[in-house]
mmCIF file of C-alpha atoms in Angstrom:
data_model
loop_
_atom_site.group_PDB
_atom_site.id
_atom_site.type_symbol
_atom_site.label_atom_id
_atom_site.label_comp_id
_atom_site.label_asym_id
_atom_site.label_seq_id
_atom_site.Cartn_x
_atom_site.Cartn_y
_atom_site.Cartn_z
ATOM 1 C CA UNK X 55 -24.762 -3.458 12.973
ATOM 2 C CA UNK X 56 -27.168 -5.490 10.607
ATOM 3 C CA UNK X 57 -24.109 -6.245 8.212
ATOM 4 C CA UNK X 58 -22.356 -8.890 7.969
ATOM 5 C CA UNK X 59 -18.723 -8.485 8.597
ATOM 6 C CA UNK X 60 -15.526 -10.365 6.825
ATOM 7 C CA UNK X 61 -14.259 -11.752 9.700
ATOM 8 C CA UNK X 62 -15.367 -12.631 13.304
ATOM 9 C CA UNK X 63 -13.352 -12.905 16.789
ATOM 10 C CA UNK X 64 -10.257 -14.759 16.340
ATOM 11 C CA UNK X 65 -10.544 -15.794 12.534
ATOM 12 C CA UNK X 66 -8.442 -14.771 9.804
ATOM 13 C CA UNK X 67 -9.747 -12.648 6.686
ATOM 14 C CA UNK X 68 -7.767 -11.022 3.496
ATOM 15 C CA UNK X 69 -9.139 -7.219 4.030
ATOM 16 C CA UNK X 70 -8.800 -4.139 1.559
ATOM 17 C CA UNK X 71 -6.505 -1.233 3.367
ATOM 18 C CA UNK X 72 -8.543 1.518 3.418
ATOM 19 C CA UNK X 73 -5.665 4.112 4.865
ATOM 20 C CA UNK X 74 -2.496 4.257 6.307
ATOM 21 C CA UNK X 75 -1.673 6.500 9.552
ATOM 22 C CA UNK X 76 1.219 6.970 11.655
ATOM 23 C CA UNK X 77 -0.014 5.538 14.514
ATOM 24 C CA UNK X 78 -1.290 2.525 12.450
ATOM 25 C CA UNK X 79 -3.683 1.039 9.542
ATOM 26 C CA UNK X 80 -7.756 0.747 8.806
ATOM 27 C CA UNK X 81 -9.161 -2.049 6.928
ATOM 28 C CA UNK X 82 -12.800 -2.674 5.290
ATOM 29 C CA UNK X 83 -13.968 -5.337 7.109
ATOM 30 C CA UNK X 84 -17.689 -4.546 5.843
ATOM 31 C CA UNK X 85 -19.360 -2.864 8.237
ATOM 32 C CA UNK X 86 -19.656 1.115 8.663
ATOM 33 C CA UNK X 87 -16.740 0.872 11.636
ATOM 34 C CA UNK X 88 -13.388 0.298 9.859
ATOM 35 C CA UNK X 89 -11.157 -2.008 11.618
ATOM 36 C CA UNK X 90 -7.882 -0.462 13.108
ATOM 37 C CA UNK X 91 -4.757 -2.133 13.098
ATOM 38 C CA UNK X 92 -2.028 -0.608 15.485
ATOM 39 C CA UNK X 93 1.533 0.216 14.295
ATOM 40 C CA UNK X 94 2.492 -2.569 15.991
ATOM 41 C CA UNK X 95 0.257 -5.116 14.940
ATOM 42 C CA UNK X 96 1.985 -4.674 10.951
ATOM 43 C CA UNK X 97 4.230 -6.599 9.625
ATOM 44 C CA UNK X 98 5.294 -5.301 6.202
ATOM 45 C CA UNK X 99 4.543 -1.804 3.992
ATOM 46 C CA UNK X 100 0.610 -0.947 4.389
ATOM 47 C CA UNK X 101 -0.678 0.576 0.942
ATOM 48 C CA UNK X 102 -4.185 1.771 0.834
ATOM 49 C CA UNK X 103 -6.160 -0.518 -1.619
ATOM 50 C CA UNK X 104 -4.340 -3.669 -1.426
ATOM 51 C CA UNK X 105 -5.094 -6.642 0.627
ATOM 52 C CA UNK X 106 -3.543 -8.255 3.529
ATOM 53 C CA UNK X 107 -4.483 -11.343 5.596
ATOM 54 C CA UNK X 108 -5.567 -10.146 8.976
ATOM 55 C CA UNK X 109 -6.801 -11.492 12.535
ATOM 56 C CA UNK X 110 -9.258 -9.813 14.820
ATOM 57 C CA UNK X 111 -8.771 -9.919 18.166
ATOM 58 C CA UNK X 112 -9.054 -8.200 21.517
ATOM 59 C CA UNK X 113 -7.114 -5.754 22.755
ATOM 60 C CA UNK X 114 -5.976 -6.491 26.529
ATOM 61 C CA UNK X 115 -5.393 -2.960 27.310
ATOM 62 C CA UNK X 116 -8.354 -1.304 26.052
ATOM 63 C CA UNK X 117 -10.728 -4.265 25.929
ATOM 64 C CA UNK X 118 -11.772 -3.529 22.217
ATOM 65 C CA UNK X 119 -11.600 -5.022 18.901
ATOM 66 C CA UNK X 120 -8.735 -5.062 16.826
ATOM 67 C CA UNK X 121 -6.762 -6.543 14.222
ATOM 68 C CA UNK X 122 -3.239 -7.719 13.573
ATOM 69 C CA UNK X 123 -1.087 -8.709 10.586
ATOM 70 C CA UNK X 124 1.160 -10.812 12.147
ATOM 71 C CA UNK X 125 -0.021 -14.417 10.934
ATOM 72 C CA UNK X 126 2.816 -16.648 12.083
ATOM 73 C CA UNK X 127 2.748 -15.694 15.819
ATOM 74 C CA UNK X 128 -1.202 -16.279 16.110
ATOM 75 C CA UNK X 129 -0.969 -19.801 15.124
ATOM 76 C CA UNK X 130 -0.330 -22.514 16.923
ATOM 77 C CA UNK X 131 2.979 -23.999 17.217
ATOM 78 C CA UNK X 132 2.863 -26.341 20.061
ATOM 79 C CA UNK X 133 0.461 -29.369 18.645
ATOM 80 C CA UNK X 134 -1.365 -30.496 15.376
ATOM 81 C CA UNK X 135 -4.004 -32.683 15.292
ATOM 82 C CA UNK X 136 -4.320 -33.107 11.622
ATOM 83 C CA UNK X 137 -3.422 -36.130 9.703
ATOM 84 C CA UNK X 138 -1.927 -37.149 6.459
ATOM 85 C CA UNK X 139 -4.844 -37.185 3.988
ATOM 86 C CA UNK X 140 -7.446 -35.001 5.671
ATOM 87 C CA UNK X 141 -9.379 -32.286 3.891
ATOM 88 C CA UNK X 142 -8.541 -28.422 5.376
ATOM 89 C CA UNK X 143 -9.316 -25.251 4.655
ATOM 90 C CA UNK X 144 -6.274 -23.316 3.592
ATOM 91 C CA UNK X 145 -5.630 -19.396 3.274
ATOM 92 C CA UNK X 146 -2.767 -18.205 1.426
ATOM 93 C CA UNK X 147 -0.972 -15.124 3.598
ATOM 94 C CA UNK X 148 2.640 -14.835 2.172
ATOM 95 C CA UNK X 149 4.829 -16.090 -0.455
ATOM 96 C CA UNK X 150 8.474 -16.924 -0.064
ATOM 97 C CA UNK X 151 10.875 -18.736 -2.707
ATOM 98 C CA UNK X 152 9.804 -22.091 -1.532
ATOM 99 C CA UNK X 153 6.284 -21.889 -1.682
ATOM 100 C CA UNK X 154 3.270 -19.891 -0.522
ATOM 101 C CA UNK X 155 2.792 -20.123 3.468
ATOM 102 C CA UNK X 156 -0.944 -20.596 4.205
ATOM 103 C CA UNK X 157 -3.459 -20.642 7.337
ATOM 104 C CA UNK X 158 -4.920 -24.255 8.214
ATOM 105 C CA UNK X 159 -8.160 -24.876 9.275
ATOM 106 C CA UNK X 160 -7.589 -21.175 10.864
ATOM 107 C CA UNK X 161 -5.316 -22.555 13.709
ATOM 108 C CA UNK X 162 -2.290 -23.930 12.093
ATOM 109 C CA UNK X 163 0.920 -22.936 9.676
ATOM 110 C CA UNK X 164 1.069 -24.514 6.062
ATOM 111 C CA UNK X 165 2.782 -24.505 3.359
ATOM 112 C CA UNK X 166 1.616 -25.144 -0.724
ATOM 113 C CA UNK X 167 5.304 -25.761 -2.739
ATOM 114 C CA UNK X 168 5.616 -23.715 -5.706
ATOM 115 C CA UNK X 169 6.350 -26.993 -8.222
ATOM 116 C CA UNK X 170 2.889 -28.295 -7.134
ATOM 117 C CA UNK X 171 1.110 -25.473 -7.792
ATOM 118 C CA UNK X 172 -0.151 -24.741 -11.452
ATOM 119 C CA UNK X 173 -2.924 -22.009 -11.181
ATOM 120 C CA UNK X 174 -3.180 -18.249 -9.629
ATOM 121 C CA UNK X 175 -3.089 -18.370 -6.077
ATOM 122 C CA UNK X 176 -3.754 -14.635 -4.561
ATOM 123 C CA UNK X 177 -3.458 -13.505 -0.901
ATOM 124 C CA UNK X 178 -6.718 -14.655 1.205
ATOM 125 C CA UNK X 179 -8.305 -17.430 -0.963
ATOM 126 C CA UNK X 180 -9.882 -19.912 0.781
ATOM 127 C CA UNK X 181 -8.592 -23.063 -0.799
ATOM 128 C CA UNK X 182 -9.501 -27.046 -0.250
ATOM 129 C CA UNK X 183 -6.461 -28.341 0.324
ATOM 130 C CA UNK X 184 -5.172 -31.905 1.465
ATOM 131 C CA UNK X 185 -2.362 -32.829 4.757
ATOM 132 C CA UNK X 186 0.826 -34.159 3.053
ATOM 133 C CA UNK X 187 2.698 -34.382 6.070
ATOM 134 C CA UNK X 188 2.397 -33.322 9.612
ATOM 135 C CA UNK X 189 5.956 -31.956 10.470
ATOM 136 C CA UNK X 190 8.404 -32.075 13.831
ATOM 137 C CA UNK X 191 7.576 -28.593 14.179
ATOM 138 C CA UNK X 192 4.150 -28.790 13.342
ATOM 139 C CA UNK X 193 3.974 -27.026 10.469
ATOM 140 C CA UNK X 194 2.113 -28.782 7.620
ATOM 141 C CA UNK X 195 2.613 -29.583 3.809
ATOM 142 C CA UNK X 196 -0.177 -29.461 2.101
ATOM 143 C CA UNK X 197 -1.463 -30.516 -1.859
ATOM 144 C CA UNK X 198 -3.997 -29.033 -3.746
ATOM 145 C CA UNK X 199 -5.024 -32.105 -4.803
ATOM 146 C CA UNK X 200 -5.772 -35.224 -3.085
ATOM 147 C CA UNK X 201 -3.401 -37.926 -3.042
ATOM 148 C CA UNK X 202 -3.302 -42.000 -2.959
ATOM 149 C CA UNK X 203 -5.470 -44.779 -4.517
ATOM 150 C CA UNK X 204 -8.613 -42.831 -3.373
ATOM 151 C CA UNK X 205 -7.078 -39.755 -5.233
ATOM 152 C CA UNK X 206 -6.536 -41.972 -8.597
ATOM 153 C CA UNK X 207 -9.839 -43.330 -8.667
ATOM 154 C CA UNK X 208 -11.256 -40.182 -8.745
ATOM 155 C CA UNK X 209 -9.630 -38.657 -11.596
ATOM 156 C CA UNK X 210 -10.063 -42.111 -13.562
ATOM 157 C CA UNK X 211 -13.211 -41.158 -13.527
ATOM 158 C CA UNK X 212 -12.546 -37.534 -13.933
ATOM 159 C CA UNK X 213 -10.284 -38.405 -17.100
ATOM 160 C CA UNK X 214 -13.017 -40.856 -18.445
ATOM 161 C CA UNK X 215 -15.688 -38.497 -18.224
ATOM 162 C CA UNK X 216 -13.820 -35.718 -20.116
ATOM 163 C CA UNK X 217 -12.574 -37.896 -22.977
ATOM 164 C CA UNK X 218 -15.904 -38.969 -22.779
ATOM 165 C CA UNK X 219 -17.449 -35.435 -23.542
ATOM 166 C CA UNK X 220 -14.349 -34.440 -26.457
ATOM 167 C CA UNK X 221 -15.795 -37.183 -28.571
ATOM 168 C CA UNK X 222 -13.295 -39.820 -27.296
ATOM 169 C CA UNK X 223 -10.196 -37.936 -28.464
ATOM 170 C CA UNK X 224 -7.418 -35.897 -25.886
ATOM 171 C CA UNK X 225 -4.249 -34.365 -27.357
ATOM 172 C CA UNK X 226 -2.256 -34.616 -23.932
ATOM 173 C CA UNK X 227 0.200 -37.429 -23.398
ATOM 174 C CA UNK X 228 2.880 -38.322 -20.536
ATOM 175 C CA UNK X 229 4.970 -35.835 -22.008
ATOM 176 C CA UNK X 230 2.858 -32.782 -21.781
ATOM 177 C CA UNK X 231 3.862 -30.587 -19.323
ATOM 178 C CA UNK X 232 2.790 -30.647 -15.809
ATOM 179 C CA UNK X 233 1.201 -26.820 -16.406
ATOM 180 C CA UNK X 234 -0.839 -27.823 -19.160
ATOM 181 C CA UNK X 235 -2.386 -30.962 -17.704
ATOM 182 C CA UNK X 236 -3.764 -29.063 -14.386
ATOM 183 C CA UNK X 237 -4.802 -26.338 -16.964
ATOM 184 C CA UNK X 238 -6.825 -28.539 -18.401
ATOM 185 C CA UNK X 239 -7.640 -31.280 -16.133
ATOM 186 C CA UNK X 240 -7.162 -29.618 -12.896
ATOM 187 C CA UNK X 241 -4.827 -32.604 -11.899
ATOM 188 C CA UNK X 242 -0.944 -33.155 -11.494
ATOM 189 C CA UNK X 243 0.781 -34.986 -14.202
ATOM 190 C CA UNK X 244 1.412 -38.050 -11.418
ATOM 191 C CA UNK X 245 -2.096 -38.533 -11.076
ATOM 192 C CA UNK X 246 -2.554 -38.055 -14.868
ATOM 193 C CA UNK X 247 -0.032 -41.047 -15.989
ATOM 194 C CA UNK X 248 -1.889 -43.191 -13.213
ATOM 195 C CA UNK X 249 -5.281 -42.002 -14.603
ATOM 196 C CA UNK X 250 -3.865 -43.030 -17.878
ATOM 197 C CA UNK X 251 -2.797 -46.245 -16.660
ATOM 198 C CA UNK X 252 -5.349 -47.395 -15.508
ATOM 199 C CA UNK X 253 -7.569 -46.946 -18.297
ATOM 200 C CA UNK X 254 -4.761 -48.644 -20.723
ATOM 201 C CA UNK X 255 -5.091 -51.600 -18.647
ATOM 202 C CA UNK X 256 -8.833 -51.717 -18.565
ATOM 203 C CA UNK X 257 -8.265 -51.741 -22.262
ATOM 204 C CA UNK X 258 -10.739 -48.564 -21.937
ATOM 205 C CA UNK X 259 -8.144 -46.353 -23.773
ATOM 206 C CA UNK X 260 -5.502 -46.165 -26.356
ATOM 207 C CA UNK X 261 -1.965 -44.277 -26.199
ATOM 208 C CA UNK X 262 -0.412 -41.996 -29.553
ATOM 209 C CA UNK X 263 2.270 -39.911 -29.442
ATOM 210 C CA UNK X 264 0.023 -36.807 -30.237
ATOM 211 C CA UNK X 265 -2.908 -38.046 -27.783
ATOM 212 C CA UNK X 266 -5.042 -40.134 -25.587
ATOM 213 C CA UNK X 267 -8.255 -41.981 -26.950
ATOM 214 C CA UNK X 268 -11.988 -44.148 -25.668
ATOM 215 C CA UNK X 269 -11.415 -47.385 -27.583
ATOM 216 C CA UNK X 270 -14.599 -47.628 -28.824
ATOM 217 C CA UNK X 271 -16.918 -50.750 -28.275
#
């Protein structure tokens, strides 16, 4: 083929169902040849026109491509080389009441936690994400945002730069809600109050209980 498809050997891709058989599933992964995904390859309910995270692979037994839905069993389990702080690639797959279990770097299991998140996440995004912690079982926790001093001194800047360009003037304070700030900032409220902080102490900016301000020169 001269198109380019969604997904190559051994990576992960969210694909449209096309239709649902018996004997399995077929997914757009667009080219002209749908992929097939054998009964056994599927995890949960297959309906036509939604999307699923899926991995292609060979098939031992009749040497030819294929694809399967289950995502936990193709990752790794038995090491992780990441480390707190670095910058991965992360693709959502499934959402349970803790938090939304993702792909890493396409090799290992993640997790984002619900109360960090504060904007739409759907089913085969491909988010920047950032290593919280590296667990015993080698599953990872992972922020949206980055984290630490380095993490701060960005969004000074980042908070600077907007109050900057709304004429000095921000009606958020450390009591807005953690929703509204990444709404508008694209930041958690922790970073935001050490954002703030830091510009207070700079004497750069001025605190009111409707807003943030530039104190100007």
């Amino acid at each position: 083929t001269t198109k380019t498809p969604k997904l190559l050997l051994n990576q992960f891709a969210a694909l449209e169902a096309k239709s649902k058989v018996s004997f399995g599933a077929f997914f757009d992964m667009g080219i002209d040849k749908d992929l097939f995904v054998p009964e056994a390859e599927i995890v949960e309910k297959i309906t036509p026109g939604e999307f699923y995270v899926v991995k292609l692979y060979i098939d031992e037994k009749t040497n030819r491509l294929a694809g399967t839905t289950k995502i936990k069993s193709s990752l790794f389990k038995d090491f992780c080389d990441l480390e707190v702080g670095e910058k991965v690639s992360a693709v959502p797959f499934e959402e349970n009441e803790i938090g939304i279990n993702v792909i890493v770097n396409n090799s290992f299991a993640g997790i984002l936690y619900k109360n960090e998140v504060f904007k739409p996440i759907r089913v085969g995004d491909n988010l920047t994400a950032y290593v919280k912690k590296v667990r015993d079982d080698n599953r990872v926790d992972l922020s949206l945002n980055r984290f630490g001093y380095r993490a701060v001194d960005d969004n000074v800047d980042k908070l600077y730069e907007v109050l900057s360009a709304t004429k000095g003037e921000l009606n958020l304070t450390d009591k807005s809600s953690p929703e509204e700030i990444y709404e508008r900032l694209g930041m958690s409220k922790k970073i935001f109050k050490k954002a703030i902080g830091s510009l207070y102490k700079q004497k750069l900016l001025q605190m009111s209980s409707t807003g943030i301000s530039l104190i100007e020169d």
